[in-house]
């Protein structure tokens, strides 16, 4: 036994670590913190500090971009009274519909396409890249592209009139009953490659013998998909559900490019983030008045709501995955 060991096994105590080992371990710990410190500073300066500053700013009265006086919860009271309450409620339900549309339609289509690509194998890799291509485009570019396509007397109208399907120009973006669903469809087209990629990765991680056993037992493709594959890719469903929720309640780019900051027509496509933009940077009403205090209050509520719902969703799906396993 080494002579630099403080305690020995002969006296019934555990041997103490060698001083040299403790020094090396401490040096490794300091080196780890040295590598971590730059990233930690960037995280604190550009994420934690603005977030705390925004939460505290919601408790102050603002003149322009300067905080004037502490007002407590007055901004929250004003946000949920009068016309502001109607606009918040209207925008909130648009975000909810956006989330439902993306969660159901985008993820269902993504699951079906991923399963088809999984069954077909490597020969269909080209289609995987083809489906993912829109996801590499900026939402601003996607919104501008589809606004051009959907313009009355634009390319889509030309095709439909040429086929005799319609005789008059379509006004999908100018109709309050269809505009929101068109934007949701554009968002689904933009990000359809993501659920395909996530579900395909989940399916490829499963044991191939499971599907071979189902095939030998005579299970149909639909039964294999919904009764075998879907329960086994629950972690993928969890990931996509949370990402869909965050994406839906952060919608701004496509709405701004295709319908303007007012979320037209007549606020039919308004979302919480476009309402926040109008409050913080103008274009609210016809005189362009800004109200940073209200914007801070709306941002604080949106942050708390999204954090709470995302946390509860992760906990729910994790428990469900444990029950399935």
mmCIF file of C-alpha atoms in Angstrom:
data_model
loop_
_atom_site.group_PDB
_atom_site.id
_atom_site.type_symbol
_atom_site.label_atom_id
_atom_site.label_comp_id
_atom_site.label_asym_id
_atom_site.label_seq_id
_atom_site.Cartn_x
_atom_site.Cartn_y
_atom_site.Cartn_z
ATOM 1 C CA UNK A 1 0.000 0.000 0.000
ATOM 2 C CA UNK A 2 1.248 3.517 -0.785
ATOM 3 C CA UNK A 3 3.039 5.453 1.950
ATOM 4 C CA UNK A 4 1.192 8.729 1.186
ATOM 5 C CA UNK A 5 -2.166 7.265 2.056
ATOM 6 C CA UNK A 6 -3.454 8.930 5.222
ATOM 7 C CA UNK A 7 -5.672 6.101 6.452
ATOM 8 C CA UNK A 8 -5.289 2.425 5.738
ATOM 9 C CA UNK A 9 -7.635 -0.473 5.521
ATOM 10 C CA UNK A 10 -5.925 -2.057 8.562
ATOM 11 C CA UNK A 11 -7.475 0.447 10.989
ATOM 12 C CA UNK A 12 -10.944 -0.068 9.505
ATOM 13 C CA UNK A 13 -11.229 3.283 7.703
ATOM 14 C CA UNK A 14 -11.424 4.060 3.956
ATOM 15 C CA UNK A 15 -8.117 5.174 2.437
ATOM 16 C CA UNK A 16 -7.998 8.923 1.720
ATOM 17 C CA UNK A 17 -7.395 10.072 -1.885
ATOM 18 C CA UNK A 18 -3.870 10.874 -2.780
ATOM 19 C CA UNK A 19 -3.098 14.644 -2.645
ATOM 20 C CA UNK A 20 -1.835 14.521 -6.228
ATOM 21 C CA UNK A 21 -5.093 13.023 -7.467
ATOM 22 C CA UNK A 22 -7.097 15.704 -5.673
ATOM 23 C CA UNK A 23 -4.919 18.395 -7.278
ATOM 24 C CA UNK A 24 -5.425 16.916 -10.732
ATOM 25 C CA UNK A 25 -9.168 16.613 -10.137
ATOM 26 C CA UNK A 26 -9.367 20.251 -8.985
ATOM 27 C CA UNK A 27 -7.372 21.357 -12.051
ATOM 28 C CA UNK A 28 -9.752 19.479 -14.329
ATOM 29 C CA UNK A 29 -12.708 21.120 -12.578
ATOM 30 C CA UNK A 30 -11.236 24.601 -13.054
ATOM 31 C CA UNK A 31 -10.475 23.846 -16.708
ATOM 32 C CA UNK A 32 -14.086 22.739 -17.212
ATOM 33 C CA UNK A 33 -15.400 25.983 -15.709
ATOM 34 C CA UNK A 34 -12.938 27.970 -17.860
ATOM 35 C CA UNK A 35 -14.389 26.374 -21.009
ATOM 36 C CA UNK A 36 -17.952 26.814 -19.740
ATOM 37 C CA UNK A 37 -17.607 30.431 -18.610
ATOM 38 C CA UNK A 38 -17.757 32.174 -22.057
ATOM 39 C CA UNK A 39 -20.934 30.329 -23.022
ATOM 40 C CA UNK A 40 -22.415 30.982 -19.565
ATOM 41 C CA UNK A 41 -21.672 34.714 -19.847
ATOM 42 C CA UNK A 42 -23.285 34.907 -23.297
ATOM 43 C CA UNK A 43 -26.335 33.027 -21.967
ATOM 44 C CA UNK A 44 -26.703 35.333 -18.964
ATOM 45 C CA UNK A 45 -26.096 38.596 -20.876
ATOM 46 C CA UNK A 46 -28.243 37.879 -23.931
ATOM 47 C CA UNK A 47 -30.992 35.667 -22.475
ATOM 48 C CA UNK A 48 -31.319 35.732 -18.684
ATOM 49 C CA UNK A 49 -30.751 39.484 -18.196
ATOM 50 C CA UNK A 50 -33.198 40.635 -20.951
ATOM 51 C CA UNK A 51 -35.783 38.170 -19.649
ATOM 52 C CA UNK A 52 -35.527 39.449 -16.058
ATOM 53 C CA UNK A 53 -35.406 43.063 -17.304
ATOM 54 C CA UNK A 54 -38.555 42.490 -19.348
ATOM 55 C CA UNK A 55 -40.410 40.910 -16.417
ATOM 56 C CA UNK A 56 -39.475 43.808 -14.138
ATOM 57 C CA UNK A 57 -40.275 46.359 -16.881
ATOM 58 C CA UNK A 58 -43.878 45.135 -16.948
ATOM 59 C CA UNK A 59 -44.279 46.702 -13.473
ATOM 60 C CA UNK A 60 -43.273 50.206 -14.594
ATOM 61 C CA UNK A 61 -44.864 53.072 -16.496
ATOM 62 C CA UNK A 62 -42.975 53.892 -19.687
ATOM 63 C CA UNK A 63 -42.637 57.078 -21.723
ATOM 64 C CA UNK A 64 -41.179 56.100 -25.075
ATOM 65 C CA UNK A 65 -38.387 53.649 -24.283
ATOM 66 C CA UNK A 66 -37.689 55.082 -20.820
ATOM 67 C CA UNK A 67 -39.143 53.715 -17.571
ATOM 68 C CA UNK A 68 -40.742 56.532 -15.569
ATOM 69 C CA UNK A 69 -42.359 55.253 -12.386
ATOM 70 C CA UNK A 70 -43.259 52.016 -10.623
ATOM 71 C CA UNK A 71 -46.931 51.175 -11.184
ATOM 72 C CA UNK A 72 -47.178 47.613 -9.858
ATOM 73 C CA UNK A 73 -49.758 45.512 -11.692
ATOM 74 C CA UNK A 74 -51.407 48.474 -13.450
ATOM 75 C CA UNK A 75 -50.112 47.397 -16.894
ATOM 76 C CA UNK A 76 -51.667 43.928 -16.423
ATOM 77 C CA UNK A 77 -54.969 45.499 -15.361
ATOM 78 C CA UNK A 78 -55.022 47.737 -18.458
ATOM 79 C CA UNK A 79 -54.078 44.803 -20.690
ATOM 80 C CA UNK A 80 -57.194 42.862 -19.652
ATOM 81 C CA UNK A 81 -59.691 45.720 -19.790
ATOM 82 C CA UNK A 82 -61.579 47.454 -22.586
ATOM 83 C CA UNK A 83 -60.416 47.102 -26.177
ATOM 84 C CA UNK A 84 -57.070 45.583 -25.134
ATOM 85 C CA UNK A 85 -58.866 42.615 -23.571
ATOM 86 C CA UNK A 86 -60.746 41.986 -26.841
ATOM 87 C CA UNK A 87 -57.529 42.143 -28.865
ATOM 88 C CA UNK A 88 -55.658 39.823 -26.472
ATOM 89 C CA UNK A 89 -58.507 37.291 -26.490
ATOM 90 C CA UNK A 90 -58.805 37.447 -30.281
ATOM 91 C CA UNK A 91 -55.054 36.955 -30.792
ATOM 92 C CA UNK A 92 -54.887 34.185 -28.165
ATOM 93 C CA UNK A 93 -57.555 32.088 -29.900
ATOM 94 C CA UNK A 94 -55.780 32.531 -33.233
ATOM 95 C CA UNK A 95 -52.629 31.111 -31.610
ATOM 96 C CA UNK A 96 -54.660 28.224 -30.170
ATOM 97 C CA UNK A 97 -56.162 27.408 -33.596
ATOM 98 C CA UNK A 98 -52.689 27.658 -35.104
ATOM 99 C CA UNK A 99 -51.375 25.158 -32.537
ATOM 100 C CA UNK A 100 -54.233 22.706 -33.113
ATOM 101 C CA UNK A 101 -53.810 22.911 -36.889
ATOM 102 C CA UNK A 102 -50.059 22.335 -36.744
ATOM 103 C CA UNK A 103 -50.265 19.629 -34.049
ATOM 104 C CA UNK A 104 -52.924 17.594 -35.855
ATOM 105 C CA UNK A 105 -52.402 18.188 -39.569
ATOM 106 C CA UNK A 106 -48.647 18.727 -39.796
ATOM 107 C CA UNK A 107 -47.693 15.935 -37.421
ATOM 108 C CA UNK A 108 -50.212 13.455 -38.872
ATOM 109 C CA UNK A 109 -48.970 14.095 -42.413
ATOM 110 C CA UNK A 110 -45.395 13.962 -41.137
ATOM 111 C CA UNK A 111 -46.008 10.608 -39.429
ATOM 112 C CA UNK A 112 -47.622 9.081 -42.535
ATOM 113 C CA UNK A 113 -44.862 10.292 -44.857
ATOM 114 C CA UNK A 114 -42.152 9.169 -42.407
ATOM 115 C CA UNK A 115 -43.702 5.690 -42.196
ATOM 116 C CA UNK A 116 -43.885 5.435 -45.993
ATOM 117 C CA UNK A 117 -40.230 6.481 -46.289
ATOM 118 C CA UNK A 118 -39.303 4.013 -43.504
ATOM 119 C CA UNK A 119 -41.051 1.117 -45.234
ATOM 120 C CA UNK A 120 -39.622 1.987 -48.653
ATOM 121 C CA UNK A 121 -36.075 2.178 -47.286
ATOM 122 C CA UNK A 122 -32.970 3.905 -48.631
ATOM 123 C CA UNK A 123 -34.289 3.971 -52.204
ATOM 124 C CA UNK A 124 -36.588 6.870 -51.229
ATOM 125 C CA UNK A 125 -33.941 9.023 -49.518
ATOM 126 C CA UNK A 126 -34.375 11.635 -52.248
ATOM 127 C CA UNK A 127 -37.962 12.264 -51.127
ATOM 128 C CA UNK A 128 -36.794 12.758 -47.519
ATOM 129 C CA UNK A 129 -34.517 15.585 -48.697
ATOM 130 C CA UNK A 130 -37.257 16.916 -50.968
ATOM 131 C CA UNK A 131 -39.788 17.133 -48.137
ATOM 132 C CA UNK A 132 -37.225 18.807 -45.856
ATOM 133 C CA UNK A 133 -36.222 21.442 -48.414
ATOM 134 C CA UNK A 134 -38.872 24.099 -47.391
ATOM 135 C CA UNK A 135 -37.592 23.954 -43.790
ATOM 136 C CA UNK A 136 -34.260 25.487 -44.824
ATOM 137 C CA UNK A 137 -36.056 28.552 -46.229
ATOM 138 C CA UNK A 138 -36.632 31.604 -44.051
ATOM 139 C CA UNK A 139 -40.293 32.089 -42.985
ATOM 140 C CA UNK A 140 -40.005 35.623 -44.396
ATOM 141 C CA UNK A 141 -39.065 34.228 -47.798
ATOM 142 C CA UNK A 142 -41.796 31.577 -47.575
ATOM 143 C CA UNK A 143 -44.403 34.210 -46.673
ATOM 144 C CA UNK A 144 -43.364 36.469 -49.563
ATOM 145 C CA UNK A 145 -43.422 33.519 -51.969
ATOM 146 C CA UNK A 146 -46.917 32.368 -50.990
ATOM 147 C CA UNK A 147 -48.259 35.924 -50.916
ATOM 148 C CA UNK A 148 -47.129 36.250 -54.521
ATOM 149 C CA UNK A 149 -48.703 32.903 -55.445
ATOM 150 C CA UNK A 150 -52.017 33.718 -53.724
ATOM 151 C CA UNK A 151 -52.354 37.255 -55.076
ATOM 152 C CA UNK A 152 -55.669 37.753 -56.953
ATOM 153 C CA UNK A 153 -55.019 37.122 -60.659
ATOM 154 C CA UNK A 154 -51.714 35.540 -59.566
ATOM 155 C CA UNK A 155 -50.202 32.151 -60.529
ATOM 156 C CA UNK A 156 -52.718 30.073 -58.509
ATOM 157 C CA UNK A 157 -55.687 31.909 -60.006
ATOM 158 C CA UNK A 158 -54.220 31.410 -63.474
ATOM 159 C CA UNK A 159 -53.916 27.642 -62.943
ATOM 160 C CA UNK A 160 -57.409 27.259 -61.443
ATOM 161 C CA UNK A 161 -59.040 29.401 -64.138
ATOM 162 C CA UNK A 162 -57.135 27.492 -66.836
ATOM 163 C CA UNK A 163 -58.512 24.206 -65.443
ATOM 164 C CA UNK A 164 -62.025 25.668 -65.269
ATOM 165 C CA UNK A 165 -62.266 25.224 -61.481
ATOM 166 C CA UNK A 166 -63.067 28.886 -60.870
ATOM 167 C CA UNK A 167 -64.052 31.818 -63.076
ATOM 168 C CA UNK A 168 -63.299 34.624 -60.606
ATOM 169 C CA UNK A 169 -60.086 35.633 -58.782
ATOM 170 C CA UNK A 170 -59.681 34.051 -55.337
ATOM 171 C CA UNK A 171 -59.336 36.346 -52.339
ATOM 172 C CA UNK A 172 -58.208 33.810 -49.748
ATOM 173 C CA UNK A 173 -55.992 36.301 -47.907
ATOM 174 C CA UNK A 174 -58.613 39.044 -48.045
ATOM 175 C CA UNK A 175 -61.373 36.861 -46.595
ATOM 176 C CA UNK A 176 -61.550 36.869 -42.806
ATOM 177 C CA UNK A 177 -62.914 33.306 -42.669
ATOM 178 C CA UNK A 178 -60.103 31.772 -44.736
ATOM 179 C CA UNK A 179 -57.039 33.983 -44.169
ATOM 180 C CA UNK A 180 -55.935 32.388 -40.875
ATOM 181 C CA UNK A 181 -56.219 28.835 -42.236
ATOM 182 C CA UNK A 182 -54.206 29.821 -45.295
ATOM 183 C CA UNK A 183 -51.406 31.113 -43.061
ATOM 184 C CA UNK A 184 -51.521 27.911 -40.991
ATOM 185 C CA UNK A 185 -51.295 25.857 -44.206
ATOM 186 C CA UNK A 186 -48.283 27.903 -45.338
ATOM 187 C CA UNK A 187 -46.599 27.314 -41.955
ATOM 188 C CA UNK A 188 -47.317 23.571 -42.229
ATOM 189 C CA UNK A 189 -45.785 23.534 -45.732
ATOM 190 C CA UNK A 190 -42.736 25.389 -44.400
ATOM 191 C CA UNK A 191 -42.022 22.949 -41.544
ATOM 192 C CA UNK A 192 -43.431 19.603 -42.761
ATOM 193 C CA UNK A 193 -39.871 18.278 -43.095
ATOM 194 C CA UNK A 194 -39.232 18.511 -39.337
ATOM 195 C CA UNK A 195 -41.817 15.922 -38.147
ATOM 196 C CA UNK A 196 -40.809 13.660 -41.031
ATOM 197 C CA UNK A 197 -37.191 13.801 -39.886
ATOM 198 C CA UNK A 198 -38.031 13.275 -36.192
ATOM 199 C CA UNK A 199 -40.490 10.389 -36.797
ATOM 200 C CA UNK A 200 -38.112 8.741 -39.278
ATOM 201 C CA UNK A 201 -35.288 8.871 -36.728
ATOM 202 C CA UNK A 202 -37.610 7.330 -34.119
ATOM 203 C CA UNK A 203 -38.704 4.537 -36.468
ATOM 204 C CA UNK A 204 -35.134 3.739 -37.526
ATOM 205 C CA UNK A 205 -34.148 3.434 -33.853
ATOM 206 C CA UNK A 206 -36.683 0.617 -33.298
ATOM 207 C CA UNK A 207 -35.780 -3.052 -33.545
ATOM 208 C CA UNK A 208 -36.583 -4.224 -37.126
ATOM 209 C CA UNK A 209 -37.662 -7.624 -35.729
ATOM 210 C CA UNK A 210 -40.764 -5.937 -34.261
ATOM 211 C CA UNK A 211 -42.038 -5.018 -37.716
ATOM 212 C CA UNK A 212 -40.965 -8.368 -39.170
ATOM 213 C CA UNK A 213 -42.953 -10.192 -36.455
ATOM 214 C CA UNK A 214 -46.005 -8.012 -37.179
ATOM 215 C CA UNK A 215 -45.704 -8.760 -40.877
ATOM 216 C CA UNK A 216 -45.487 -12.537 -40.245
ATOM 217 C CA UNK A 217 -48.564 -12.304 -38.002
ATOM 218 C CA UNK A 218 -50.461 -10.772 -40.925
ATOM 219 C CA UNK A 219 -50.855 -7.246 -39.481
ATOM 220 C CA UNK A 220 -51.889 -4.669 -42.060
ATOM 221 C CA UNK A 221 -49.815 -1.536 -42.707
ATOM 222 C CA UNK A 222 -52.354 0.668 -40.915
ATOM 223 C CA UNK A 223 -52.471 -1.605 -37.866
ATOM 224 C CA UNK A 224 -48.675 -1.810 -37.754
ATOM 225 C CA UNK A 225 -48.448 1.986 -37.932
ATOM 226 C CA UNK A 226 -51.061 2.944 -35.334
ATOM 227 C CA UNK A 227 -50.861 -0.016 -32.912
ATOM 228 C CA UNK A 228 -47.121 -0.739 -32.993
ATOM 229 C CA UNK A 229 -45.122 2.150 -34.422
ATOM 230 C CA UNK A 230 -46.987 5.115 -32.875
ATOM 231 C CA UNK A 231 -46.799 3.875 -29.225
ATOM 232 C CA UNK A 232 -43.104 3.137 -29.650
ATOM 233 C CA UNK A 233 -42.279 6.608 -31.003
ATOM 234 C CA UNK A 234 -43.991 8.455 -28.130
ATOM 235 C CA UNK A 235 -40.755 10.373 -27.301
ATOM 236 C CA UNK A 236 -40.880 11.786 -30.843
ATOM 237 C CA UNK A 237 -44.517 12.816 -30.318
ATOM 238 C CA UNK A 238 -43.489 14.576 -27.094
ATOM 239 C CA UNK A 239 -40.762 16.536 -28.835
ATOM 240 C CA UNK A 240 -42.979 17.556 -31.739
ATOM 241 C CA UNK A 241 -45.925 18.526 -29.527
ATOM 242 C CA UNK A 242 -43.776 20.896 -27.462
ATOM 243 C CA UNK A 243 -42.044 22.338 -30.548
ATOM 244 C CA UNK A 244 -45.422 22.834 -32.268
ATOM 245 C CA UNK A 245 -46.747 24.672 -29.208
ATOM 246 C CA UNK A 246 -43.730 26.985 -28.990
ATOM 247 C CA UNK A 247 -43.765 27.633 -32.742
ATOM 248 C CA UNK A 248 -47.505 28.383 -32.791
ATOM 249 C CA UNK A 249 -47.372 30.912 -29.944
ATOM 250 C CA UNK A 250 -44.308 32.626 -31.438
ATOM 251 C CA UNK A 251 -45.878 33.244 -34.849
ATOM 252 C CA UNK A 252 -44.884 36.589 -36.297
ATOM 253 C CA UNK A 253 -42.878 36.348 -39.540
ATOM 254 C CA UNK A 254 -45.482 34.778 -41.807
ATOM 255 C CA UNK A 255 -48.311 36.941 -40.432
ATOM 256 C CA UNK A 256 -46.251 40.122 -40.780
ATOM 257 C CA UNK A 257 -45.142 39.380 -44.354
ATOM 258 C CA UNK A 258 -48.463 38.080 -45.690
ATOM 259 C CA UNK A 259 -51.021 40.140 -43.746
ATOM 260 C CA UNK A 260 -49.133 43.068 -42.246
ATOM 261 C CA UNK A 261 -48.568 44.038 -38.623
ATOM 262 C CA UNK A 262 -52.318 44.589 -38.104
ATOM 263 C CA UNK A 263 -53.001 40.892 -38.796
ATOM 264 C CA UNK A 264 -55.543 41.697 -41.467
ATOM 265 C CA UNK A 265 -58.177 41.594 -42.646
ATOM 266 C CA UNK A 266 -59.712 43.261 -39.591
ATOM 267 C CA UNK A 267 -57.399 41.408 -37.137
ATOM 268 C CA UNK A 268 -58.518 38.018 -38.537
ATOM 269 C CA UNK A 269 -54.920 36.726 -38.467
ATOM 270 C CA UNK A 270 -53.657 38.703 -35.485
ATOM 271 C CA UNK A 271 -51.463 36.781 -33.020
ATOM 272 C CA UNK A 272 -50.116 37.600 -29.573
ATOM 273 C CA UNK A 273 -46.665 38.415 -30.968
ATOM 274 C CA UNK A 274 -47.973 40.756 -33.698
ATOM 275 C CA UNK A 275 -50.075 42.480 -31.014
ATOM 276 C CA UNK A 276 -46.938 42.744 -28.861
ATOM 277 C CA UNK A 277 -45.084 44.300 -31.830
ATOM 278 C CA UNK A 278 -47.769 46.931 -32.342
ATOM 279 C CA UNK A 279 -47.727 47.838 -28.650
ATOM 280 C CA UNK A 280 -43.941 48.077 -28.465
ATOM 281 C CA UNK A 281 -43.102 49.634 -31.821
ATOM 282 C CA UNK A 282 -46.269 51.363 -33.031
ATOM 283 C CA UNK A 283 -48.900 50.768 -35.695
ATOM 284 C CA UNK A 284 -51.525 50.304 -32.957
ATOM 285 C CA UNK A 285 -54.730 51.894 -34.190
ATOM 286 C CA UNK A 286 -54.540 54.695 -36.724
ATOM 287 C CA UNK A 287 -52.120 57.009 -34.895
ATOM 288 C CA UNK A 288 -49.206 54.637 -34.300
ATOM 289 C CA UNK A 289 -49.200 55.029 -30.492
ATOM 290 C CA UNK A 290 -46.765 52.804 -28.593
ATOM 291 C CA UNK A 291 -47.259 51.496 -25.073
ATOM 292 C CA UNK A 292 -44.121 49.715 -23.911
ATOM 293 C CA UNK A 293 -45.578 48.980 -20.478
ATOM 294 C CA UNK A 294 -48.477 47.026 -22.015
ATOM 295 C CA UNK A 295 -46.057 45.269 -24.372
ATOM 296 C CA UNK A 296 -43.885 44.246 -21.393
ATOM 297 C CA UNK A 297 -46.944 42.939 -19.547
ATOM 298 C CA UNK A 298 -48.056 40.945 -22.592
ATOM 299 C CA UNK A 299 -44.525 39.563 -23.049
ATOM 300 C CA UNK A 300 -44.347 38.538 -19.378
ATOM 301 C CA UNK A 301 -47.693 36.721 -19.553
ATOM 302 C CA UNK A 302 -46.714 34.999 -22.792
ATOM 303 C CA UNK A 303 -43.401 33.850 -21.296
ATOM 304 C CA UNK A 304 -44.990 32.499 -18.108
ATOM 305 C CA UNK A 305 -47.817 30.797 -20.039
ATOM 306 C CA UNK A 306 -45.480 29.095 -22.538
ATOM 307 C CA UNK A 307 -43.060 27.976 -19.808
ATOM 308 C CA UNK A 308 -45.857 26.511 -17.681
ATOM 309 C CA UNK A 309 -47.622 24.695 -20.535
ATOM 310 C CA UNK A 310 -44.365 23.336 -21.994
ATOM 311 C CA UNK A 311 -43.339 22.030 -18.565
ATOM 312 C CA UNK A 312 -46.711 20.356 -17.961
ATOM 313 C CA UNK A 313 -46.701 18.821 -21.455
ATOM 314 C CA UNK A 314 -43.217 17.377 -20.984
ATOM 315 C CA UNK A 315 -44.216 15.916 -17.615
ATOM 316 C CA UNK A 316 -47.426 14.406 -19.044
ATOM 317 C CA UNK A 317 -45.758 12.810 -22.062
ATOM 318 C CA UNK A 318 -42.812 11.519 -20.012
ATOM 319 C CA UNK A 319 -45.202 9.763 -17.592
ATOM 320 C CA UNK A 320 -47.128 8.318 -20.535
ATOM 321 C CA UNK A 321 -43.885 7.045 -22.101
ATOM 322 C CA UNK A 322 -42.938 5.364 -18.804
ATOM 323 C CA UNK A 323 -46.347 3.661 -18.648
ATOM 324 C CA UNK A 324 -45.944 2.329 -22.201
ATOM 325 C CA UNK A 325 -42.442 0.999 -21.465
#
